Amino acid sequence: MAKPLVQMALDSLDFDQTVALATTVAPHVDILEIGTPCIKYNGIKLLETLRAKFPNNKILVDLKTMDAGFYEAEPFYKAGADIVTVLGTADIGTIKGVIDVANKYGKKAQIDLINVADKAARTREVAKLGAHIIGVHTGLDQQAAGQTPFADLGLVSGLNLGVDISVAGGVKATTAKQVVDAGATIVVAGAAIYGAADPAAAAAEISAAAKGSQSSGGLFGWLKNLFS
Ligand SMILES: O=C(CO)[C@H](O)[C@H](O)COP(=O)(O)O
């Protein structure tokens, strides 16, 4: 089974701070996510900047599109996004629009299940449409109210649809392995990295935990990673 990918959510509003944090964290993660407040505040220029600076990372733009799927997502794929998100609560035509435009550019569409009432039904429906990634997501406001993504992850992964599953919502080093064991193929962390005293070390620790390596440092860790 392929190793899970690790994604870092860049949730600051500040352009320069976002680029600086991405520079620190990029070597330790697979995907850089431009979070929703960040992309709304800074616009496509930030995507263009990150695309040019980080050719080895995938970039997800968390548009959380709610209408006009094809039209809204297309410029971001054109500017180099690998993954764009659309809300699972949107009209099915909107979701289809983002999947279609992702396919047009050979990229991926992620359907975010945040606030979807019947998550099993919507997941089956969008998987049939060709959704590339299902986003199991407990938002920041929901986390503040004490919610976690674990029950939803069990539900979606239990459907066995063969679609990639991304999990976001307060994931940290101590829970990264748990979400992978529960079926996540993409592990997302925001606050656990940008809120850490040493974001690079936090990203490396989460990656090691998610990918099943105990140590990311030292000769033993290096050899283990080389042959795993
Ligand atoms: O998409 C988001 C909020 O809508 C966040 O980027 C996502 O939840 C990851 O951040 P954290 O690990 O802090 O929950």
Short mmCIF file of C-alpha atoms and ligand atoms in Angstrom, two decimals:
data_model
loop_
_atom_site.label_atom_id
_atom_site.label_comp_id
_atom_site.label_asym_id
_atom_site.label_seq_id
_atom_site.Cartn_x
_atom_site.Cartn_y
_atom_site.Cartn_z
CA MET A 1 0.00 0.00 0.00
CA ALA A 2 1.33 3.46 -0.91
CA LYS A 3 2.48 5.65 1.96
CA PRO A 4 0.02 8.39 2.93
CA LEU A 5 0.72 11.96 1.87
CA VAL A 6 1.13 14.70 4.45
CA GLN A 7 -0.35 18.14 3.83
CA MET A 8 0.37 21.37 5.69
CA ALA A 9 -2.43 23.96 5.88
CA LEU A 10 -1.15 27.52 5.51
CA ASP A 11 -3.84 29.46 7.37
CA SER A 12 -2.19 32.86 7.96
CA LEU A 13 -3.52 35.95 6.17
CA ASP A 14 -0.06 37.47 5.77
CA PHE A 15 1.51 36.92 2.31
CA ASP A 16 5.17 37.08 3.38
CA GLN A 17 4.64 35.01 6.53
CA THR A 18 2.90 32.36 4.44
CA VAL A 19 5.78 32.15 1.97
CA ALA A 20 8.30 32.04 4.85
CA LEU A 21 6.41 29.26 6.65
CA ALA A 22 6.06 27.29 3.41
CA THR A 23 9.82 27.59 2.91
CA THR A 24 10.45 26.16 6.39
CA VAL A 25 7.96 23.31 6.11
CA ALA A 26 8.06 22.32 2.40
CA PRO A 27 10.95 19.81 2.72
CA HIS A 28 8.97 17.87 5.33
CA VAL A 29 5.54 17.61 3.67
CA ASP A 30 4.13 16.42 0.34
CA ILE A 31 1.35 18.98 -0.14
CA LEU A 32 1.20 22.70 0.67
CA GLU A 33 -2.37 23.84 1.26
CA ILE A 34 -3.31 27.48 0.75
CA GLY A 35 -6.12 27.70 3.33
CA THR A 36 -9.46 29.36 2.59
CA PRO A 37 -8.94 32.64 4.50
CA CYS A 38 -5.41 32.84 3.05
CA ILE A 39 -6.47 32.43 -0.61
CA LYS A 40 -9.44 34.81 -0.18
CA TYR A 41 -7.18 37.47 1.32
CA ASN A 42 -4.17 37.08 -0.97
CA GLY A 43 -5.65 35.78 -4.21
CA ILE A 44 -4.09 33.85 -7.09
CA LYS A 45 -0.79 35.78 -6.86
CA LEU A 46 0.08 33.73 -3.77
CA LEU A 47 -0.52 30.48 -5.66
CA GLU A 48 1.72 31.72 -8.50
CA THR A 49 4.46 32.60 -6.00
CA LEU A 50 4.31 29.24 -4.20
CA ARG A 51 4.10 27.32 -7.49
CA ALA A 52 7.32 28.95 -8.70
CA LYS A 53 9.15 28.46 -5.40
CA PHE A 54 8.10 24.87 -4.64
CA PRO A 55 8.20 22.74 -7.80
CA ASN A 56 8.59 19.55 -5.73
CA ASN A 57 5.47 19.97 -3.59
CA LYS A 58 1.89 19.50 -4.67
CA ILE A 59 -0.29 22.53 -3.98
CA LEU A 60 -3.91 22.40 -2.80
CA VAL A 61 -6.02 25.53 -3.00
CA ASP A 62 -8.83 25.33 -0.44
CA LEU A 63 -11.41 27.32 -2.41
CA LYS A 64 -14.38 25.55 -0.75
CA THR A 65 -16.35 26.44 -3.88
CA MET A 66 -20.15 26.69 -3.47
CA ASP A 67 -21.27 27.75 -6.95
CA ALA A 68 -19.94 28.12 -10.50
CA GLY A 69 -17.55 25.21 -9.98
CA PHE A 70 -15.88 24.98 -13.39
CA TYR A 71 -15.58 28.78 -13.77
CA GLU A 72 -14.20 29.43 -10.27
CA ALA A 73 -11.70 26.55 -10.18
CA GLU A 74 -10.27 26.79 -13.72
CA PRO A 75 -7.89 29.76 -13.18
CA PHE A 76 -6.38 28.03 -10.14
CA TYR A 77 -5.65 24.81 -12.04
CA LYS A 78 -4.23 26.94 -14.87
CA ALA A 79 -1.96 28.71 -12.37
CA GLY A 80 -0.57 25.40 -11.11
CA ALA A 81 -2.86 24.07 -8.37
CA ASP A 82 -2.77 20.27 -8.17
CA ILE A 83 -5.92 20.01 -6.06
CA VAL A 84 -8.85 22.40 -5.61
CA THR A 85 -11.65 21.90 -3.09
CA VAL A 86 -15.41 22.17 -3.59
CA LEU A 87 -18.01 21.94 -0.83
CA GLY A 88 -19.94 18.70 -0.56
CA THR A 89 -23.00 20.79 0.37
CA ALA A 90 -22.92 22.49 -3.06
CA ASP A 91 -25.26 21.60 -5.89
CA ILE A 92 -24.21 18.39 -7.63
CA GLY A 93 -23.71 20.42 -10.83
CA THR A 94 -21.17 22.63 -9.04
CA ILE A 95 -19.26 19.57 -7.79
CA LYS A 96 -19.34 18.03 -11.28
CA GLY A 97 -17.96 21.30 -12.69
CA VAL A 98 -14.88 21.13 -10.45
CA ILE A 99 -14.33 17.43 -11.23
CA ASP A 100 -14.65 18.17 -14.96
CA VAL A 101 -12.19 21.06 -14.91
CA ALA A 102 -9.75 19.04 -12.79
CA ASN A 103 -9.87 16.30 -15.42
CA LYS A 104 -9.40 18.89 -18.19
CA TYR A 105 -6.01 19.83 -16.64
CA GLY A 106 -5.05 16.34 -15.42
CA LYS A 107 -5.44 17.50 -11.80
CA LYS A 108 -7.63 16.51 -8.82
CA ALA A 109 -10.86 17.71 -7.23
CA GLN A 110 -11.45 17.29 -3.49
CA ILE A 111 -15.00 17.25 -2.17
CA ASP A 112 -15.11 18.65 1.39
CA LEU A 113 -17.73 16.95 3.56
CA ILE A 114 -17.84 19.78 6.13
CA ASN A 115 -21.50 20.28 7.22
CA VAL A 116 -22.82 17.59 4.85
CA ALA A 117 -25.77 15.99 6.66
CA ASP A 118 -25.72 12.55 4.99
CA LYS A 119 -22.02 11.98 4.46
CA ALA A 120 -22.36 8.38 3.27
CA ALA A 121 -24.92 9.25 0.58
CA ARG A 122 -22.99 12.29 -0.71
CA THR A 123 -19.70 10.39 -0.73
CA ARG A 124 -21.23 7.59 -2.82
CA GLU A 125 -22.80 10.14 -5.18
CA VAL A 126 -19.61 12.13 -5.80
CA ALA A 127 -17.46 9.00 -6.06
CA LYS A 128 -19.74 7.87 -8.88
CA LEU A 129 -19.14 11.24 -10.58
CA GLY A 130 -15.39 10.62 -10.43
CA ALA A 131 -14.36 12.64 -7.37
CA HIS A 132 -10.63 12.18 -6.84
CA ILE A 133 -10.45 12.92 -3.09
CA ILE A 134 -13.04 12.97 -0.32
CA GLY A 135 -12.23 15.50 2.41
CA VAL A 136 -13.31 14.41 5.88
CA HIS A 137 -13.12 17.72 7.67
CA THR A 138 -13.93 19.09 11.10
CA GLY A 139 -13.62 22.85 10.63
CA LEU A 140 -11.93 25.29 13.00
CA ASP A 141 -15.26 26.48 14.45
CA GLN A 142 -16.41 22.89 14.92
CA GLN A 143 -13.10 22.04 16.64
CA ALA A 144 -13.67 24.99 18.97
CA ALA A 145 -16.99 23.34 19.87
CA GLY A 146 -15.17 20.10 20.74
CA GLN A 147 -15.71 18.06 17.55
CA THR A 148 -13.15 15.74 15.89
CA PRO A 149 -13.05 14.03 12.48
CA PHE A 150 -12.58 10.45 13.71
CA ALA A 151 -16.18 9.14 13.57
CA ASP A 152 -16.71 10.63 10.09
CA LEU A 153 -13.45 9.08 8.91
CA GLY A 154 -14.61 5.63 10.05
CA LEU A 155 -17.90 6.11 8.21
CA VAL A 156 -16.34 7.26 4.90
CA SER A 157 -13.50 4.77 4.94
CA GLY A 158 -15.98 1.96 5.72
CA LEU A 159 -17.70 2.62 2.38
CA ASN A 160 -14.64 1.13 0.62
CA LEU A 161 -15.08 3.20 -2.54
CA GLY A 162 -11.42 3.19 -3.54
CA VAL A 163 -11.25 6.99 -3.51
CA ASP A 164 -8.49 8.92 -1.73
CA ILE A 165 -9.52 10.19 1.70
CA SER A 166 -8.07 13.36 3.18
CA VAL A 167 -8.56 14.08 6.88
CA ALA A 168 -8.38 17.54 8.46
CA GLY A 169 -9.42 18.88 11.81
CA GLY A 170 -6.89 19.24 14.58
CA VAL A 171 -4.66 16.35 13.48
CA LYS A 172 -1.31 16.28 15.33
CA ALA A 173 1.71 13.99 15.73
CA THR A 174 -0.02 11.87 18.36
CA THR A 175 -3.09 11.24 16.15
CA ALA A 176 -1.47 11.07 12.68
CA LYS A 177 -0.97 7.30 12.78
CA GLN A 178 -4.50 6.79 14.11
CA VAL A 179 -6.01 8.58 11.10
CA VAL A 180 -3.86 6.60 8.66
CA ASP A 181 -4.82 3.32 10.34
CA ALA A 182 -8.46 4.41 10.03
CA GLY A 183 -8.15 4.83 6.25
CA ALA A 184 -6.79 8.31 5.52
CA THR A 185 -4.51 8.53 2.48
CA ILE A 186 -3.83 12.26 3.02
CA VAL A 187 -3.14 13.60 6.51
CA VAL A 188 -3.65 17.35 6.96
CA ALA A 189 -2.18 19.44 9.77
CA GLY A 190 -2.39 23.17 10.26
CA ALA A 191 -2.25 24.46 13.83
CA ALA A 192 -0.12 21.52 15.00
CA ILE A 193 2.61 22.80 12.64
CA TYR A 194 2.21 26.59 12.47
CA GLY A 195 1.49 26.79 16.21
CA ALA A 196 4.60 24.79 17.15
CA ALA A 197 7.77 26.42 18.48
CA ASP A 198 9.67 24.65 15.66
CA PRO A 199 7.32 24.19 12.67
CA ALA A 200 9.88 22.24 10.61
CA ALA A 201 10.42 19.74 13.44
CA ALA A 202 6.65 19.45 14.00
CA ALA A 203 6.08 18.78 10.28
CA ALA A 204 8.85 16.16 10.24
CA GLU A 205 7.39 14.49 13.32
CA ILE A 206 3.88 14.34 11.85
CA SER A 207 5.26 12.97 8.56
CA ALA A 208 7.26 10.30 10.37
CA ALA A 209 4.22 9.30 12.44
CA ALA A 210 1.89 9.21 9.40
CA LYS A 211 4.31 7.30 7.19
CA GLY A 212 5.11 4.78 9.90
CA SER A 213 8.65 5.79 10.74
CA GLN A 214 9.51 6.38 14.39
CA SER A 215 12.51 8.56 13.68
CA SER A 216 13.10 11.17 11.01
CA GLY A 217 16.60 12.01 12.21
CA GLY A 218 19.92 10.28 12.74
CA LEU A 219 21.66 7.61 10.70
CA PHE A 220 19.24 4.87 11.74
CA GLY A 221 16.22 6.97 10.75
CA TRP A 222 17.84 7.91 7.44
CA LEU A 223 18.64 4.28 6.58
CA LYS A 224 15.18 3.18 7.64
CA ASN A 225 13.55 5.82 5.42
CA LEU A 226 15.86 4.91 2.53
CA PHE A 227 14.86 1.23 2.52
CA SER A 228 11.19 1.63 3.49
O1 LIG B 1 -9.45 23.88 6.27
C1 LIG B 1 -9.24 24.32 7.39
C2 LIG B 1 -10.25 25.12 8.11
O2 LIG B 1 -11.44 25.18 7.37
C3 LIG B 1 -7.92 24.04 8.06
O3 LIG B 1 -6.90 24.41 7.19
C4 LIG B 1 -7.83 22.56 8.38
O4 LIG B 1 -8.82 22.26 9.37
C5 LIG B 1 -6.44 22.15 8.93
O5 LIG B 1 -6.09 22.90 10.04
P1 LIG B 1 -6.04 22.30 11.54
O6 LIG B 1 -5.07 21.15 11.54
O7 LIG B 1 -5.57 23.45 12.39
O8 LIG B 1 -7.44 21.84 11.87
#
